[in-house]
Coordinates of N, CA and C in Angstrom, one line a residue:
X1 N -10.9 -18.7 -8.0 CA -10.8 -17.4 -8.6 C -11.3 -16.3 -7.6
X2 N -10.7 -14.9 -7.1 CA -11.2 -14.4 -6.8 C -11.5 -13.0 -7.0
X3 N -12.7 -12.9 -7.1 CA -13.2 -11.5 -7.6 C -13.0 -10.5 -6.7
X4 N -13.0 -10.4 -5.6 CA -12.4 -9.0 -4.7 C -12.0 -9.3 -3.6
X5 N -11.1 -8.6 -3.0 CA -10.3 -8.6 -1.8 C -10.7 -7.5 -1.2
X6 N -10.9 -7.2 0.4 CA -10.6 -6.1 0.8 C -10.1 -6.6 2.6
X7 N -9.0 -5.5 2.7 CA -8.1 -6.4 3.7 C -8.9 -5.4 4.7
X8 N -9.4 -4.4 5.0 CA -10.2 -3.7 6.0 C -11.2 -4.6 6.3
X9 N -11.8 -5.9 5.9 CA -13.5 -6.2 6.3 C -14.6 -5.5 6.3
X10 N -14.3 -4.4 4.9 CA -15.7 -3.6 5.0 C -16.0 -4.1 3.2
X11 N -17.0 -3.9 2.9 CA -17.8 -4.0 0.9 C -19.0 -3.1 1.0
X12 N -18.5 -2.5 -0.3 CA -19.7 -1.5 -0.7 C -20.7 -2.6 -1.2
X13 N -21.8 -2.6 -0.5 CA -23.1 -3.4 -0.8 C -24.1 -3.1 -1.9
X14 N -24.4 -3.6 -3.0 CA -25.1 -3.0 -4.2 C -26.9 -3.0 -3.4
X15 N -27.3 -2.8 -4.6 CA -29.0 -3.0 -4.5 C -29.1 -3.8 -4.2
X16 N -29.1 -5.3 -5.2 CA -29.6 -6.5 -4.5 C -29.2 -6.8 -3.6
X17 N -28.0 -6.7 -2.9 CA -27.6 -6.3 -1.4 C -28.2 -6.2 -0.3
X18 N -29.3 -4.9 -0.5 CA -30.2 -4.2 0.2 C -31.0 -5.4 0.1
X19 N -31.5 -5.9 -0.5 CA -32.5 -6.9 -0.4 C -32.8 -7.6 0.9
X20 N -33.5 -7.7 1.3 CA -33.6 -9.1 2.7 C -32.8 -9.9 2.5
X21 N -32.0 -9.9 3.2 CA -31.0 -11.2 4.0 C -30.0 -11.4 2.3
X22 N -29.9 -10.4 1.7 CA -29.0 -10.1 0.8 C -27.8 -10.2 1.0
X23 N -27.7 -9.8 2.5 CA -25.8 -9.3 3.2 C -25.4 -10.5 3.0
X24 N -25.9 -11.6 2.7 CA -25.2 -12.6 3.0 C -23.6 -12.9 1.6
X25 N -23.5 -11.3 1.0 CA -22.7 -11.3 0.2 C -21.2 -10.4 0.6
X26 N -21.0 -10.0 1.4 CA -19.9 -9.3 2.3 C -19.2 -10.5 2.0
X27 N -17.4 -9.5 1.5 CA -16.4 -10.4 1.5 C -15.3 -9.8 1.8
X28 N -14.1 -10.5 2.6 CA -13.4 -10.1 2.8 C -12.4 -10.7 2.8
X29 N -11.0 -10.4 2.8 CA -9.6 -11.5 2.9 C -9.1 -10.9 4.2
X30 N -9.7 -12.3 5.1 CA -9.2 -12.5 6.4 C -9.0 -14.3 7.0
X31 N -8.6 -14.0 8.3 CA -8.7 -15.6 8.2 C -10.0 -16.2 9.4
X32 N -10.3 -17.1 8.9 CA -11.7 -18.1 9.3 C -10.9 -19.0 10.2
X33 N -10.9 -19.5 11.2 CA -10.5 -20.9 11.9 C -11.8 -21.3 12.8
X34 N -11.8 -22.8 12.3 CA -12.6 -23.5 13.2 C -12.1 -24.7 13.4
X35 N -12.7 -25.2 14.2 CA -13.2 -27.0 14.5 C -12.5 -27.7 13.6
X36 N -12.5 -27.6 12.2 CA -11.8 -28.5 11.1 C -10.8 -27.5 10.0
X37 N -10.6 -26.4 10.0 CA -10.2 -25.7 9.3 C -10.0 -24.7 9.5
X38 N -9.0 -23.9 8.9 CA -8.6 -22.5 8.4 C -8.0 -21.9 7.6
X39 N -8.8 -20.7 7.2 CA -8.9 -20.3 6.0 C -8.0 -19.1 5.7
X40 N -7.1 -18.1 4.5 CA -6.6 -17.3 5.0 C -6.8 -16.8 4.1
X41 N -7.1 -17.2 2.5 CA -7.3 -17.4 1.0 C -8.9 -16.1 0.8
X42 N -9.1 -15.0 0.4 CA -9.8 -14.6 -0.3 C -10.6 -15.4 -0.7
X43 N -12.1 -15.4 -1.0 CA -12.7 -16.4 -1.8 C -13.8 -15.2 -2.3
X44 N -14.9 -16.1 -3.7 CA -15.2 -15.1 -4.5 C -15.9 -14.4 -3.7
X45 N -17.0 -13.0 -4.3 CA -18.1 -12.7 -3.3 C -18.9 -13.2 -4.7
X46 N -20.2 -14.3 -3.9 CA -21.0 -14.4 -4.5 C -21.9 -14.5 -5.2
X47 N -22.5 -13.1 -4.8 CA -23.0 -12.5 -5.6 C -23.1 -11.8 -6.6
X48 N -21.6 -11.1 -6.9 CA -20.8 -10.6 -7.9 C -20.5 -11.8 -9.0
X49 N -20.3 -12.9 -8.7 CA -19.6 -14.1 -9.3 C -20.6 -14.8 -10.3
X50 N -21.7 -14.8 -9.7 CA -22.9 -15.3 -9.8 C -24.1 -14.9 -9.9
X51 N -24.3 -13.4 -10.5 CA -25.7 -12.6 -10.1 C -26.8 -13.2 -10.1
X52 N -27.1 -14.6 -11.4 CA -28.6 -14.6 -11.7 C -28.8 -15.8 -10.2
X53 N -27.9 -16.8 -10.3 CA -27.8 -17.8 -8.9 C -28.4 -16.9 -7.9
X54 N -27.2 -15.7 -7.0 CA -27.3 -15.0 -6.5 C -28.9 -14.7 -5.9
X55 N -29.4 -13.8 -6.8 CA -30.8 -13.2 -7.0 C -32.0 -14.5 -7.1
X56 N -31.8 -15.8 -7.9 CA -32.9 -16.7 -7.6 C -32.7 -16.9 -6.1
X57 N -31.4 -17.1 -5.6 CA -31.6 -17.3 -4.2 C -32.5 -16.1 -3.4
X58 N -31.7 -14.7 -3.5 CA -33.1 -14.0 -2.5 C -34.2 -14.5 -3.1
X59 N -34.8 -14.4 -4.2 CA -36.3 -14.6 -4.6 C -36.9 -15.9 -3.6
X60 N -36.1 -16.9 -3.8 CA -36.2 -18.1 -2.9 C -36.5 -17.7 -1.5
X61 N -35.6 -17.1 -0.9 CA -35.9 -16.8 0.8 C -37.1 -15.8 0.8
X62 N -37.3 -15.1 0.2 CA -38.2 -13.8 0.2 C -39.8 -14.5 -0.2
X63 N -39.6 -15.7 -1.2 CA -40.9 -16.3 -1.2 C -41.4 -17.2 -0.3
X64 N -40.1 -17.8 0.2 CA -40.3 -18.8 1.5 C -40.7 -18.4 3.0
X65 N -40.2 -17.1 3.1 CA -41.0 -16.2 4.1 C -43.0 -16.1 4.2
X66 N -42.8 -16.0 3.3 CA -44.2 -15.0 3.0 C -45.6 -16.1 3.8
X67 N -45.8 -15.2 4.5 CA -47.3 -15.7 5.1 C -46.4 -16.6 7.1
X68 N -45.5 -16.4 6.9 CA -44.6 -17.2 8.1 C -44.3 -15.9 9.7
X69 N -44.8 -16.3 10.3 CA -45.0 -15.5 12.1 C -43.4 -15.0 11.8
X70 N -42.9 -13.9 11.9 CA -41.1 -13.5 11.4 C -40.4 -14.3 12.6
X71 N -41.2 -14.2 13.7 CA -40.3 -14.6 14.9 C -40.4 -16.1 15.1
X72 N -41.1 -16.8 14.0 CA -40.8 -18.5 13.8 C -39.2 -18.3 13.1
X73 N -39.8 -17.9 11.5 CA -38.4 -17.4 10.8 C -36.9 -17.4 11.7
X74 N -37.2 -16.2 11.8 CA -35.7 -16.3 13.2 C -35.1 -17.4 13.5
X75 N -36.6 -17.9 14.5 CA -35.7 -19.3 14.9 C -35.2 -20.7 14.4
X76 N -35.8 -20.7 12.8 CA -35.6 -21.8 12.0 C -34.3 -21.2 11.4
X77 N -33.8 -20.1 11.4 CA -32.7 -19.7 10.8 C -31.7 -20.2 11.7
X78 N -31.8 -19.5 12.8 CA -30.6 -19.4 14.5 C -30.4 -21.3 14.2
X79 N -31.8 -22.0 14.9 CA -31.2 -23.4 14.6 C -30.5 -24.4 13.6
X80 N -30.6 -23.7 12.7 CA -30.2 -24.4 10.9 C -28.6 -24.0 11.0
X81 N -28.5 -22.6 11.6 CA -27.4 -22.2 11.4 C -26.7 -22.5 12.2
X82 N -27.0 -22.9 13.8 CA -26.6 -23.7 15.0 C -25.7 -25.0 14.3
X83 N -26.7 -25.5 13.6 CA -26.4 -26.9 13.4 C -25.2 -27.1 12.1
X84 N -25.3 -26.2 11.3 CA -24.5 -25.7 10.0 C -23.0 -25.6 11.0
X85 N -23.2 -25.0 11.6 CA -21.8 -24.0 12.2 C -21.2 -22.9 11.5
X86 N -22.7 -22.1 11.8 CA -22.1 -21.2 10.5 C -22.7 -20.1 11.1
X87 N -21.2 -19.1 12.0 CA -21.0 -18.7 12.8 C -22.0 -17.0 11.8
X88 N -21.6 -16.4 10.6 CA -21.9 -15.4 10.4 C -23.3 -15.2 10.1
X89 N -24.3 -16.6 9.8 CA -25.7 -16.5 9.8 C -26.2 -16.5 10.9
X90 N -25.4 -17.2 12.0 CA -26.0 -17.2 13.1 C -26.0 -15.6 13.7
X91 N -24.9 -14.9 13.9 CA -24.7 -13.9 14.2 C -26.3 -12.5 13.5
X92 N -25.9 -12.4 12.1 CA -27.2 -12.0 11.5 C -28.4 -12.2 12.0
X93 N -28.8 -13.5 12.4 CA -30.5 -13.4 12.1 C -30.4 -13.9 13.9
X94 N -29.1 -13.9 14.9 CA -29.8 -13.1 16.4 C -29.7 -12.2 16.4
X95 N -29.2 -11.2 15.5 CA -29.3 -9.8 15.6 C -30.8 -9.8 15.0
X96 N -31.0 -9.6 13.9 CA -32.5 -9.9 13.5 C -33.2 -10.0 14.3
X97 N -33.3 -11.3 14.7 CA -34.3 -11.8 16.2 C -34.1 -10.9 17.1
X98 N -33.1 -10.0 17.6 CA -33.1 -9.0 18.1 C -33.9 -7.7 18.1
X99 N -33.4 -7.3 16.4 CA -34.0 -5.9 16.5 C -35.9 -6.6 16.2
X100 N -36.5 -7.4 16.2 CA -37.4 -7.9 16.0 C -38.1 -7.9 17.5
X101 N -37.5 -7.9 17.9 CA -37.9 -7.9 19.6 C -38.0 -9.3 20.6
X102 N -37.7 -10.4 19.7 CA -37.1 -11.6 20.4 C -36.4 -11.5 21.9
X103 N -36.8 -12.4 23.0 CA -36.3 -11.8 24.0 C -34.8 -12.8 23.9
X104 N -34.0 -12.1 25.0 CA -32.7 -12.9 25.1 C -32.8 -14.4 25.5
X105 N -33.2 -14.1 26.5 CA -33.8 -15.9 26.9 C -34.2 -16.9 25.6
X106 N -35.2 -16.4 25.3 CA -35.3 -17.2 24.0 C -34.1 -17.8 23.1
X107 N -33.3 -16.8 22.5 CA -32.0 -16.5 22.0 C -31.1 -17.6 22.3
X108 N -31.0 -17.7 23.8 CA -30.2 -18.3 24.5 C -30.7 -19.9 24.6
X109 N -32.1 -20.4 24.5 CA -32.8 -21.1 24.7 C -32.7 -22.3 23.7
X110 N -32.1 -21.9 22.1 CA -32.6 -22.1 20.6 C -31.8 -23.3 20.9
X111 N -30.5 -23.3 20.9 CA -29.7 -24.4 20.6 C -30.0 -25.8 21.4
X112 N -30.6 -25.4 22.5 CA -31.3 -26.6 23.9 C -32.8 -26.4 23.7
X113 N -33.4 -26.0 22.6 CA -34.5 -26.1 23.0 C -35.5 -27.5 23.7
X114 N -35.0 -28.3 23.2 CA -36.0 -29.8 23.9 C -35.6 -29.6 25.5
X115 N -34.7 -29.1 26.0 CA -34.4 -29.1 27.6 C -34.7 -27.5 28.0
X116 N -35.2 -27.0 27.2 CA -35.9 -26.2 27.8 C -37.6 -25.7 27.1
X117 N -38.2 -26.6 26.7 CA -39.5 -26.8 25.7 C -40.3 -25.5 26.5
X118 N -40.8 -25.0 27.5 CA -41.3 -24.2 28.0 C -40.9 -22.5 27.4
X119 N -39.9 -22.5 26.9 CA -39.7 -21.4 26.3 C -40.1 -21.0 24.7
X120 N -40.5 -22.3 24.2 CA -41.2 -21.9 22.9 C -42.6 -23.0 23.1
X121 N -43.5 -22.0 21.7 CA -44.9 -22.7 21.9 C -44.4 -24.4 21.2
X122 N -45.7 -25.2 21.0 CA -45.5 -26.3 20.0 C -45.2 -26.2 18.7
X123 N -46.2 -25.3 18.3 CA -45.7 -25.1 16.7 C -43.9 -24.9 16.5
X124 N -43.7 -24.0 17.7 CA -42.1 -23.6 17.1 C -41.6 -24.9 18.0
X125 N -41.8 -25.3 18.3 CA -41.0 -26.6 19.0 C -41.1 -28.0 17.9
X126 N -42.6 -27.9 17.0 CA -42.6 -28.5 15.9 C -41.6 -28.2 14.6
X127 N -41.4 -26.5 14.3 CA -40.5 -26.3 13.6 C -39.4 -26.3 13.9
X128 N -38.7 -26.5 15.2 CA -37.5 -26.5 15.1 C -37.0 -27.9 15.4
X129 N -37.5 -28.8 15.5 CA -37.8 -30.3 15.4 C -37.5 -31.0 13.6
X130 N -38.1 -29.9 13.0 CA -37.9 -30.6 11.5 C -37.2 -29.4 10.9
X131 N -36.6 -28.5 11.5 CA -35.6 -28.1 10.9 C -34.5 -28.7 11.6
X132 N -34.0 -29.3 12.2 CA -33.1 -30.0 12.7 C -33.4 -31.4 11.8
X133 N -34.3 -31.9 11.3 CA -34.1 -33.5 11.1 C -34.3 -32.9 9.2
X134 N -34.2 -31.7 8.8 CA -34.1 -31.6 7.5 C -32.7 -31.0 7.2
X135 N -32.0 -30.3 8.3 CA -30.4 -29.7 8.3 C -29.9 -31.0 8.0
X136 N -30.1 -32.0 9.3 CA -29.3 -33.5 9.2 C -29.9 -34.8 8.7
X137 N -30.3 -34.8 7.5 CA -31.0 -35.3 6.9 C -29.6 -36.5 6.9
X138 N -28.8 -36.5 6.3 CA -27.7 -37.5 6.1 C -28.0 -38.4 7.2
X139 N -28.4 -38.1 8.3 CA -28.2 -38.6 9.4 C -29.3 -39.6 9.5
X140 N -30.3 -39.8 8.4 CA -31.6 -41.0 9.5 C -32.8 -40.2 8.4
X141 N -33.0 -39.4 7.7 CA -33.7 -38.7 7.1 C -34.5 -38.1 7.7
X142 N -35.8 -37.6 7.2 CA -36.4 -36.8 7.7 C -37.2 -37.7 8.4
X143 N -37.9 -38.3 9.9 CA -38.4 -39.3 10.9 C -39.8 -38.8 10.7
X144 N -40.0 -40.7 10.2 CA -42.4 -39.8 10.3 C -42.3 -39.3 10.8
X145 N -42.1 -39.6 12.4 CA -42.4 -39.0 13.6 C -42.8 -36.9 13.7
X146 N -41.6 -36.7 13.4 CA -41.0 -35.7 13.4 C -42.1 -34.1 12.4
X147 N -42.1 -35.2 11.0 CA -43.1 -34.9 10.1 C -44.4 -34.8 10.0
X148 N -44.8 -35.7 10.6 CA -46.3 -35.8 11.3 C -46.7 -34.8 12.3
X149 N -45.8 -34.2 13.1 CA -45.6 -33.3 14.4 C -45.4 -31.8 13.7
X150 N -45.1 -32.1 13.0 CA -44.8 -30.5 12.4 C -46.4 -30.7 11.2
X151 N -46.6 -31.1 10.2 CA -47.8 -31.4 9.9 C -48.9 -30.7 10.6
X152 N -49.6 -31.4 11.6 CA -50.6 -31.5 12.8 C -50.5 -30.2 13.9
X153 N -49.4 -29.5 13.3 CA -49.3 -28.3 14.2 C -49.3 -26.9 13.1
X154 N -49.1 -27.2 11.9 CA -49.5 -25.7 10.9 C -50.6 -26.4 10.5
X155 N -51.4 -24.8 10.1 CA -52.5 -24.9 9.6 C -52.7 -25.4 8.4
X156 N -52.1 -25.7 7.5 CA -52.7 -26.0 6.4 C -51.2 -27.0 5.5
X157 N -51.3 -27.6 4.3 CA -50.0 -27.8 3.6 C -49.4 -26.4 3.2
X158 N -50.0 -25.6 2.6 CA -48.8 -24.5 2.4 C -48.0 -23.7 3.3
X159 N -49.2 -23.7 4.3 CA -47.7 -23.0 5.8 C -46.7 -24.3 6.1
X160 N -47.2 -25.6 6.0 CA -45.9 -26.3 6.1 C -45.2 -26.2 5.1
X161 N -45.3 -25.9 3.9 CA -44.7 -26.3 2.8 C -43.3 -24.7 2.9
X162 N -44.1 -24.0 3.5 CA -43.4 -22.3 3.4 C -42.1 -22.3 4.2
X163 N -42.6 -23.3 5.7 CA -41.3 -23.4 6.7 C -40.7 -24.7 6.0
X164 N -40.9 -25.8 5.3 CA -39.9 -26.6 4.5 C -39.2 -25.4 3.8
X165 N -39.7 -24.7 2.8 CA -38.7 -23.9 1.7 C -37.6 -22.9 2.5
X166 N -38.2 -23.0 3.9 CA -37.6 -21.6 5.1 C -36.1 -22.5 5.3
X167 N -36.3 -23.9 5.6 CA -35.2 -24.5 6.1 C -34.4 -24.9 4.9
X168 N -35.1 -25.0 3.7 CA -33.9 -25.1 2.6 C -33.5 -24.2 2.0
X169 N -34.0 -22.6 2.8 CA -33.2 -21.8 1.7 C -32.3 -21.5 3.3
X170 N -32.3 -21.5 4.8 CA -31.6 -21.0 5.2 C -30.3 -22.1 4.9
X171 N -30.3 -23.3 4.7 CA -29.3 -24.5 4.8 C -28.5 -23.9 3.5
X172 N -29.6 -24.0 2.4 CA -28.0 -23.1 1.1 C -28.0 -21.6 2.0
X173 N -28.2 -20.8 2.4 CA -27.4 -19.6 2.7 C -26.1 -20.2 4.0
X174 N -26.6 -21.0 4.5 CA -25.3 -21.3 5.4 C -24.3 -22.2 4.8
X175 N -24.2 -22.5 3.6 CA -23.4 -23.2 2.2 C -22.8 -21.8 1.9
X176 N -23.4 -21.1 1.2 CA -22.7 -20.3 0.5 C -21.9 -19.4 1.7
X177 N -22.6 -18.9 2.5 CA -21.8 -18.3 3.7 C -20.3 -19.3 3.9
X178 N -20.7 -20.3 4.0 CA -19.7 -21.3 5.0 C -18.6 -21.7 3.6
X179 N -18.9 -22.1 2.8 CA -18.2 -21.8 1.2 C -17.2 -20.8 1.3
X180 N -17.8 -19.7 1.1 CA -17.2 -18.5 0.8 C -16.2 -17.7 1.8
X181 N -16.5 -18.0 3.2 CA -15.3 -18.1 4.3 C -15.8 -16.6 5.0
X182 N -17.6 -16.5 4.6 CA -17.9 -15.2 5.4 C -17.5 -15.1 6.9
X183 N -17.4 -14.2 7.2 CA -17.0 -13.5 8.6 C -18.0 -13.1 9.5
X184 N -18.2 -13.7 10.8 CA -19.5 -13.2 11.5 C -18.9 -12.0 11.8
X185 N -20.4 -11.0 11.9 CA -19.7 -9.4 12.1 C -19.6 -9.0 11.3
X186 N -19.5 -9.5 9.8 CA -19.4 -8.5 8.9 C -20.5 -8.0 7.4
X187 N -22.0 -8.2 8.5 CA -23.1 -8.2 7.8 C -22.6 -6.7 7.4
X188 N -23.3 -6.4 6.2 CA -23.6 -4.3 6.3 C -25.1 -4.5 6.4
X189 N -26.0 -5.2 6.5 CA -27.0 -5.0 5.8 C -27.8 -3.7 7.0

């Protein structure tokens, strides 16, 4: 079913919209092609479709933040979304990482981080370690190894427990993004 079309790639963005990392509700009827697929089909927006879903999800990301370095954030997004292939989160949160003052190098760094470890501290080398082995969980599950390493590098259970809820709320936003047939480029936020 779909609840709106607009063949320009622009949406008037409501309130909850505005919210943090709200945009992830921009819809348009255009076509998607990737790797396995392409899309040409309108699909719902939604947040329209779905408000209360919708809105528990910001609440989700906006709680899962809280008390977290923004420029960890960033990059547990960039890599989740690396690994997703989910070209319009990614897009968003290196702009993010951008206007945040993230340098380019870094940016550039995220997808190779293990061949290039010198570019981030341990902690973020810890986080982006188990956000990779919690994206690809199908794959081998989440490795003591991995867990113990991220563990032993935040201070306490609840900062680890904050970047766990960080990697499972960016993995559903790059679902519903990648669902919905969002368009990189076509954040308003």
């Amino acid at each position: 079913m779909v609840m709106t079309t607009n063949t320009t790639n622009t949406t008037n963005t409501t309130n909850t919209t505005n919210t943090m990392n709200a945009a992830h509700t921009v819809n348009a009827a255009h076509t998607v092609t990737s790797a396995t697929h392409t899309t040409t089909n309108a699909r719902i927006d939604f947040a329209k479709a779905a408000p209360k879903a919708f809105r528990a999800l910001v609440g989700f990301d906006i709680a899962a933040r809280e008390g977290l370095d923004p420029a960890l954030v960033e990059l547990i997004q960039i890599r989740a979304s690396h690994l997703n292939h989910c070209a319009y989160c990614l897009h968003m949160h290196t702009n993010d990482a951008r206007k945040a003052g993230e340098s380019e190098d870094r940016l550039h760094m995220v997808a190779v981080w293990r061949e290039a470890p010198h570019f981030f501290t341990e902690k973020e080398r810890a986080a982006l370690a188990l956000t990779e082995a919690v994206t690809l969980v199908a794959d081998g599950g989440v490795p003591d190894g991995v867990y113990a390493e991220a563990a032993a590098r935040f201070d306490d259970d609840k900062e680890l427990a904050q970047v766990l809820a960080l990697i499972f709320a960016i993995n559903t936003w790059n679902r519903v993004a990648l669902a919905t047939a969002k368009m990189a480029g076509t954040d308003e936020r």
